[in-house]
Amino acid sequence: MTVDGQLDWQDQLTEKNKPFFDICDGIFMNYTWKENYPKASADIAGDRKHDVYMGIDVFGRGTYGGGQWTANVALDLLKSSNVSAAIFAPGWVYETEQPPDFYTTQNKWWSLVEKSWGIVQTNPQVLPFYSDFNQGLGSHISLGGQKLSEAPWYNISCQSLQPLLEFNEGNNSDIMQVTVDGGEASYNGGGNVSFRGKLKRNAHFTARLFKPQLQLSASPISISFSVKSDKRSELSILLHFSSPSHDETKSFLMVPNESINRFGDMFLPCLLTSKQTTSGWTVHETNLVLDGHTLTEISAFCSRPDDLTEETNTLEYFALLGHISIKSQQKTKLFPLASSWVIEAHHVKFVPGGSGSKTLSCKLEWRLKHPVFTKYNVYAENLNSSDYRPRKVMEEPRSEKVFLGTAHVDAYYVSDMVVGSDVKGVRFVVQTCGEDGSWQELDASPNLVVEVERLSSKLCCCGLF
């Protein structure tokens, strides 16, 4: 649209569309621009040249450079012209089923952007920092290494900060393949970073994960990560720091006690970690004080254990990284007591089913006086008449709590949940999760009982638990 009131594609910033640009945050130019258009647009924009976004259609429809696997041709030109880029439809990789598989080609395509423009984001910059590499989808959901559900799911709100993995071209089996994987086991959520390939007995391999700009203070910080691997594969975390004057760098390798002499004698100062194993995952943790230093890179470090008995020099390597957490070592805020919450069930509806069963639908809502949380896991537990009474010693435990899903607001919709004929009530439990990756124990979490028979015709149940 031009100042003449006509639809007239400009494909660049011109005097005919600049009046609109002058009164808004930016302008997104059509994809069919020519080679000299970015520079001409930058000249007209002046000090606001970075608010000019030149479009790149990844499908390549009229796009300079052809898009697809040559999208970097347009990116190179835009960077040299000192304007911004608007990438349209990077889902081309998925929609056209680029071989050999989605995860490989997804990493390959975005590596074109990095090669052209470098890394322009630095995360984390503040504490706490937590990532379980969740992409907002998966084939299962885990909590603390224990599977809550084996059903496939999709919830983009669950996505956590993604690692800046470097793509290695080719199918060379000697190259370690590092990918965000939604199929293998997970520590939290449904993601992980997987490391597969071959590694020689006394060799090591490093892979960049994050490029932070996190300045540390005199207060100690706690760093933890979780690993699942075979007995022939070890995975550690390598941290790089710059000094307060930025003229000196320091690196530390987080290793358990049994490995500290081996790596300390090699080339790296080591941070001794405590470790505990849960559900096949080993969680490592250590504390650190580097007042004034800045954390500039977080990398994975792959190696072999000392006590290998195989005679083969090169062996298959496989390890999973489940999460990374960096937080202040100061006392963690306690989760609110269950009695601090108000939890309600609205629009409760039961529909008769077969064999005396019913389906339950309702909207759950909960609130604190001062809400400070942004993630909740929701569970359901079927109750019969005996479950309303306190359990006696040696009595069989109540039925298991079934994971329903995750909410990032203070509400959750339950739809057509099957309730058996012998069920007298359903207890819903809302588990609060901290931004540092911690979670409240289920027995201490707020809960609400919806009674099947008595509430089947009512619209609202409210309780303080």
CSV table of C-alpha atoms in Angstrom, one decimal, residues 48-332:
chain,number,residue,atom,x,y,z
A,48,ARG,CA,16.4,3.0,11.5
A,49,LYS,CA,17.9,0.7,8.8
A,50,HIS,CA,17.6,-2.3,11.2
A,51,ASP,CA,13.9,-1.7,11.4
A,52,VAL,CA,13.7,-2.7,7.7
A,53,TYR,CA,13.0,-6.4,7.3
A,54,MET,CA,13.7,-7.8,3.9
A,55,GLY,CA,11.6,-11.0,3.3
A,56,ILE,CA,13.1,-14.3,2.4
A,57,ASP,CA,10.7,-17.1,1.3
A,58,VAL,CA,12.3,-20.4,2.3
A,59,PHE,CA,10.2,-22.1,-0.4
A,60,GLY,CA,12.1,-19.9,-2.9
A,61,ARG,CA,9.1,-18.3,-4.6
A,62,GLY,CA,10.6,-15.3,-6.3
A,63,THR,CA,13.2,-14.9,-3.5
A,64,TYR,CA,16.6,-13.5,-4.2
A,65,GLY,CA,19.1,-16.4,-4.1
A,66,GLY,CA,16.4,-19.1,-4.5
A,67,GLY,CA,15.6,-19.9,-0.8
A,68,GLN,CA,15.7,-23.5,0.3
A,69,TRP,CA,19.3,-24.7,0.8
A,70,THR,CA,20.6,-21.4,-0.7
A,71,ALA,CA,18.7,-19.1,1.6
A,72,ASN,CA,22.1,-18.0,2.9
A,73,VAL,CA,22.8,-16.2,-0.4
A,74,ALA,CA,20.1,-13.6,0.5
A,75,LEU,CA,21.2,-13.5,4.2
A,76,ASP,CA,24.7,-12.7,3.2
A,77,LEU,CA,23.6,-9.8,1.0
A,78,LEU,CA,21.2,-8.5,3.7
A,79,LYS,CA,23.9,-8.6,6.3
A,80,SER,CA,26.4,-6.7,4.1
A,81,SER,CA,23.6,-4.1,3.4
A,82,ASN,CA,23.1,-3.7,7.1
A,83,VAL,CA,19.4,-4.3,7.1
A,84,SER,CA,17.3,-7.0,8.9
A,85,ALA,CA,15.9,-10.2,7.6
A,86,ALA,CA,12.3,-11.7,7.9
A,87,ILE,CA,12.4,-15.4,7.3
A,88,PHE,CA,9.1,-16.8,6.0
A,89,ALA,CA,8.1,-20.5,6.1
A,90,PRO,CA,11.2,-22.2,7.6
A,91,GLY,CA,8.7,-25.1,7.9
A,92,TRP,CA,9.7,-25.9,4.3
A,93,VAL,CA,12.1,-28.4,5.8
A,94,TYR,CA,9.2,-30.3,7.4
A,95,GLU,CA,6.5,-29.7,4.8
A,96,THR,CA,8.6,-31.0,2.0
A,97,GLU,CA,10.1,-33.9,4.0
A,98,GLN,CA,13.7,-33.1,3.3
A,99,PRO,CA,15.9,-36.2,3.7
A,100,PRO,CA,17.2,-38.0,5.7
A,101,ASP,CA,15.0,-36.9,8.7
A,102,PHE,CA,13.5,-33.8,10.2
A,103,TYR,CA,15.9,-33.3,13.1
A,104,THR,CA,19.0,-33.6,10.9
A,105,THR,CA,17.7,-31.3,8.1
A,106,GLN,CA,16.3,-28.8,10.7
A,107,ASN,CA,19.7,-28.4,12.3
A,108,LYS,CA,21.3,-28.2,8.8
A,109,TRP,CA,19.0,-25.4,7.6
A,110,TRP,CA,19.5,-23.3,10.7
A,111,SER,CA,23.2,-23.8,10.5
A,112,LEU,CA,23.0,-21.7,7.2
A,113,VAL,CA,21.7,-18.8,9.3
A,114,GLU,CA,24.5,-19.1,11.8
A,115,LYS,CA,27.2,-19.3,9.1
A,116,SER,CA,25.9,-16.2,7.5
A,117,TRP,CA,25.0,-14.0,10.5
A,118,GLY,CA,26.8,-15.7,13.4
A,119,ILE,CA,25.2,-16.0,16.8
A,120,VAL,CA,23.2,-12.9,17.6
A,121,GLN,CA,21.5,-14.2,20.8
A,122,THR,CA,23.3,-14.7,24.1
A,123,ASN,CA,21.5,-16.8,26.7
A,124,PRO,CA,21.3,-17.0,29.7
A,125,GLN,CA,21.9,-13.6,31.0
A,126,VAL,CA,20.1,-13.8,34.4
A,127,LEU,CA,19.5,-16.5,37.0
A,128,PRO,CA,17.9,-18.9,37.4
A,129,PHE,CA,18.7,-20.6,34.1
A,130,TYR,CA,17.1,-23.9,33.3
A,131,SER,CA,16.7,-25.9,30.1
A,132,ASP,CA,15.5,-29.5,29.6
A,133,PHE,CA,15.8,-29.0,25.8
A,134,ASN,CA,12.0,-29.4,25.4
A,135,GLN,CA,10.8,-28.4,22.0
A,136,GLY,CA,7.1,-28.4,22.9
A,137,LEU,CA,6.4,-31.8,21.6
A,138,GLY,CA,7.4,-35.4,22.2
A,139,SER,CA,6.5,-39.1,22.3
A,140,HIS,CA,6.4,-39.2,26.1
A,141,ILE,CA,6.6,-37.0,29.2
A,142,SER,CA,8.9,-37.5,32.2
A,143,LEU,CA,9.5,-35.8,35.5
A,144,GLY,CA,12.8,-36.4,37.3
A,145,GLY,CA,13.6,-39.3,34.9
A,146,GLN,CA,10.4,-41.1,35.6
A,147,LYS,CA,7.9,-41.5,32.8
A,148,LEU,CA,4.5,-39.9,33.5
A,149,SER,CA,3.0,-40.7,30.1
A,150,GLU,CA,3.9,-42.6,27.0
A,151,ALA,CA,1.3,-40.8,24.8
A,152,PRO,CA,2.6,-38.4,22.1
A,153,TRP,CA,1.8,-34.8,22.8
A,154,TYR,CA,2.2,-31.2,21.5
A,155,ASN,CA,2.2,-28.1,23.7
A,156,ILE,CA,4.4,-25.3,22.3
A,157,SER,CA,4.1,-23.4,25.7
A,158,CYS,CA,6.4,-26.2,27.2
A,159,GLN,CA,9.3,-25.3,25.0
A,160,SER,CA,12.5,-24.4,26.9
A,161,LEU,CA,15.6,-22.6,25.7
A,162,GLN,CA,17.2,-24.5,22.9
A,163,PRO,CA,20.9,-25.2,22.6
A,164,LEU,CA,23.0,-23.7,19.8
A,165,LEU,CA,24.2,-26.9,18.3
A,166,GLU,CA,26.8,-26.9,15.5
A,167,PHE,CA,25.8,-28.9,12.5
A,168,ASN,CA,28.3,-31.5,11.1
A,169,GLU,CA,27.7,-32.3,7.5
A,170,GLY,CA,27.7,-35.8,6.1
A,171,ASN,CA,27.0,-39.3,7.4
A,172,ASN,CA,30.6,-39.9,8.4
A,173,SER,CA,30.3,-42.4,11.3
A,174,ASP,CA,33.5,-41.0,12.8
A,175,ILE,CA,31.7,-37.6,13.4
A,176,MET,CA,29.8,-37.3,16.6
A,177,GLN,CA,26.2,-36.5,15.8
A,178,VAL,CA,24.7,-34.1,18.3
A,179,THR,CA,20.9,-33.5,18.1
A,180,VAL,CA,18.0,-32.4,20.2
A,181,ASP,CA,16.0,-35.7,20.3
A,182,GLY,CA,12.3,-36.1,21.2
A,183,GLY,CA,12.4,-39.9,20.9
A,184,GLU,CA,14.9,-41.1,23.4
A,185,ALA,CA,14.5,-41.0,27.2
A,186,SER,CA,14.0,-37.7,28.9
A,187,TYR,CA,14.8,-36.4,32.3
A,188,ASN,CA,12.1,-33.7,32.3
A,189,GLY,CA,9.5,-33.1,29.7
A,190,GLY,CA,10.0,-34.9,26.4
A,191,GLY,CA,13.4,-33.7,25.1
A,192,ASN,CA,17.1,-34.3,25.5
A,193,VAL,CA,20.4,-33.7,23.6
A,194,SER,CA,21.7,-37.0,22.2
A,195,PHE,CA,25.4,-37.8,21.4
A,196,ARG,CA,26.0,-40.6,19.0
A,197,GLY,CA,29.1,-41.7,17.1
A,198,LYS,CA,32.5,-43.2,17.6
A,199,LEU,CA,35.1,-42.1,20.0
A,200,LYS,CA,38.6,-43.4,20.5
A,201,ARG,CA,39.7,-44.7,23.9
A,202,ASN,CA,41.8,-41.7,25.0
A,203,ALA,CA,40.1,-39.1,22.9
A,204,HIS,CA,37.5,-36.5,23.8
A,205,PHE,CA,34.8,-34.5,21.9
A,206,THR,CA,33.3,-31.2,22.8
A,207,ALA,CA,30.0,-29.7,21.6
A,208,ARG,CA,28.8,-26.1,22.2
A,209,LEU,CA,25.5,-25.9,23.9
A,210,PHE,CA,24.9,-22.3,24.9
A,211,LYS,CA,26.6,-18.9,24.5
A,212,PRO,CA,25.6,-17.0,27.7
A,213,GLN,CA,26.6,-13.6,29.0
A,214,LEU,CA,26.1,-14.3,32.7
A,215,GLN,CA,28.0,-12.1,35.0
A,216,LEU,CA,28.6,-13.7,38.4
A,217,SER,CA,28.7,-12.0,41.8
A,218,ALA,CA,30.3,-12.9,45.1
A,219,SER,CA,27.3,-15.2,45.9
A,220,PRO,CA,27.9,-18.9,45.1
A,221,ILE,CA,25.9,-20.5,42.3
A,222,SER,CA,24.8,-24.1,42.0
A,223,ILE,CA,25.2,-25.9,38.6
A,224,SER,CA,23.5,-29.2,37.9
A,225,PHE,CA,23.0,-31.5,34.9
A,226,SER,CA,21.6,-35.0,34.2
A,227,VAL,CA,23.1,-37.8,32.1
A,228,LYS,CA,22.0,-41.2,30.9
A,229,SER,CA,24.6,-43.2,29.1
A,230,ASP,CA,26.1,-46.7,28.5
A,231,LYS,CA,29.0,-47.9,30.6
A,232,ARG,CA,31.5,-47.1,27.9
A,233,SER,CA,30.4,-43.4,27.5
A,234,GLU,CA,30.9,-40.5,29.8
A,235,LEU,CA,29.4,-37.0,29.5
A,236,SER,CA,30.4,-33.9,31.4
A,237,ILE,CA,29.8,-30.2,31.2
A,238,LEU,CA,32.6,-27.7,30.3
A,239,LEU,CA,32.3,-24.1,31.4
A,240,HIS,CA,34.2,-21.1,29.9
A,241,PHE,CA,34.5,-17.8,31.8
A,242,SER,CA,36.1,-14.4,31.0
A,243,SER,CA,37.7,-12.3,33.6
A,244,PRO,CA,36.3,-9.0,34.9
A,245,SER,CA,38.6,-7.1,32.5
A,246,HIS,CA,37.8,-9.6,29.7
A,247,ASP,CA,41.5,-10.1,29.0
A,248,GLU,CA,41.7,-13.6,30.4
A,249,THR,CA,39.7,-16.8,30.2
A,250,LYS,CA,39.1,-19.7,32.5
A,251,SER,CA,37.6,-23.1,31.8
A,252,PHE,CA,36.4,-25.7,34.3
A,253,LEU,CA,35.2,-29.3,33.7
A,254,MET,CA,32.5,-30.6,35.9
A,255,VAL,CA,33.5,-34.2,36.8
A,256,PRO,CA,32.7,-36.8,39.6
A,257,ASN,CA,35.4,-37.7,42.1
A,258,GLU,CA,36.6,-40.8,40.3
A,259,SER,CA,37.6,-38.8,37.2
A,260,ILE,CA,39.1,-35.7,38.7
A,261,ASN,CA,42.7,-36.9,38.6
A,262,ARG,CA,42.5,-38.1,35.1
A,263,PHE,CA,41.2,-34.8,33.6
A,264,GLY,CA,43.0,-32.5,36.0
A,265,ASP,CA,46.4,-34.0,35.0
A,266,MET,CA,45.4,-33.7,31.3
A,267,PHE,CA,44.7,-30.1,30.6
A,268,LEU,CA,41.7,-28.7,32.5
A,269,PRO,CA,41.0,-27.6,36.1
A,270,CYS,CA,38.1,-29.6,37.4
A,271,LEU,CA,35.0,-28.9,39.5
A,272,LEU,CA,34.2,-31.9,41.7
A,273,THR,CA,30.5,-32.8,41.5
A,274,SER,CA,28.3,-34.8,43.8
A,275,LYS,CA,26.0,-37.2,42.0
A,276,GLN,CA,22.9,-39.3,42.6
A,277,THR,CA,21.2,-41.8,40.4
A,278,THR,CA,17.4,-41.8,39.8
A,279,SER,CA,15.5,-43.9,37.2
A,280,GLY,CA,18.7,-44.6,35.2
A,281,TRP,CA,19.7,-40.9,35.2
A,282,THR,CA,22.8,-39.6,37.0
A,283,VAL,CA,22.4,-36.0,38.3
A,284,HIS,CA,25.6,-34.1,38.9
A,285,GLU,CA,25.8,-30.9,41.0
A,286,THR,CA,28.5,-28.5,42.1
A,287,ASN,CA,28.9,-25.1,43.6
A,288,LEU,CA,31.1,-22.3,42.3
A,289,VAL,CA,32.1,-18.7,43.2
A,290,LEU,CA,33.8,-16.5,40.5
A,291,ASP,CA,33.1,-12.9,41.5
A,292,GLY,CA,33.1,-10.6,38.6
A,293,HIS,CA,33.7,-13.3,36.0
A,294,THR,CA,31.3,-13.8,33.1
A,295,LEU,CA,30.1,-17.2,31.9
A,296,THR,CA,30.5,-17.1,28.1
A,297,GLU,CA,30.0,-20.7,26.9
A,298,ILE,CA,28.5,-24.0,28.1
A,299,SER,CA,29.7,-27.1,26.3
A,300,ALA,CA,29.3,-30.8,26.5
A,301,PHE,CA,32.4,-32.9,27.0
A,302,CYS,CA,32.3,-36.6,25.8
A,303,SER,CA,35.0,-39.0,26.9
A,304,ARG,CA,35.7,-42.7,27.8
A,305,PRO,CA,36.0,-44.1,31.3
A,306,ASP,CA,39.4,-45.3,32.5
A,307,ASP,CA,38.4,-48.9,33.3
A,308,LEU,CA,37.5,-50.0,29.8
A,309,THR,CA,38.2,-53.7,29.3
A,310,GLU,CA,37.6,-53.8,25.5
A,311,GLU,CA,40.7,-54.1,23.4
A,312,THR,CA,39.2,-52.1,20.5
A,313,ASN,CA,40.6,-48.6,20.3
A,314,THR,CA,37.5,-47.0,18.8
A,315,LEU,CA,34.1,-47.7,20.2
A,316,GLU,CA,30.5,-46.7,19.7
A,317,TYR,CA,29.5,-43.7,21.9
A,318,PHE,CA,26.0,-43.0,23.2
A,319,ALA,CA,24.9,-40.5,25.9
A,320,LEU,CA,21.9,-38.3,26.6
A,321,LEU,CA,22.0,-34.9,28.4
A,322,GLY,CA,18.7,-34.4,30.2
A,323,HIS,CA,18.9,-30.9,31.6
A,324,ILE,CA,21.1,-28.1,32.7
A,325,SER,CA,20.3,-25.8,35.7
A,326,ILE,CA,22.2,-22.8,37.0
A,327,LYS,CA,20.8,-21.0,40.1
A,328,SER,CA,21.8,-19.0,43.1
A,329,GLN,CA,22.9,-21.2,46.0
A,330,GLN,CA,20.9,-19.0,48.4
A,331,LYS,CA,18.0,-20.8,50.0
A,332,THR,CA,15.4,-21.8,47.5
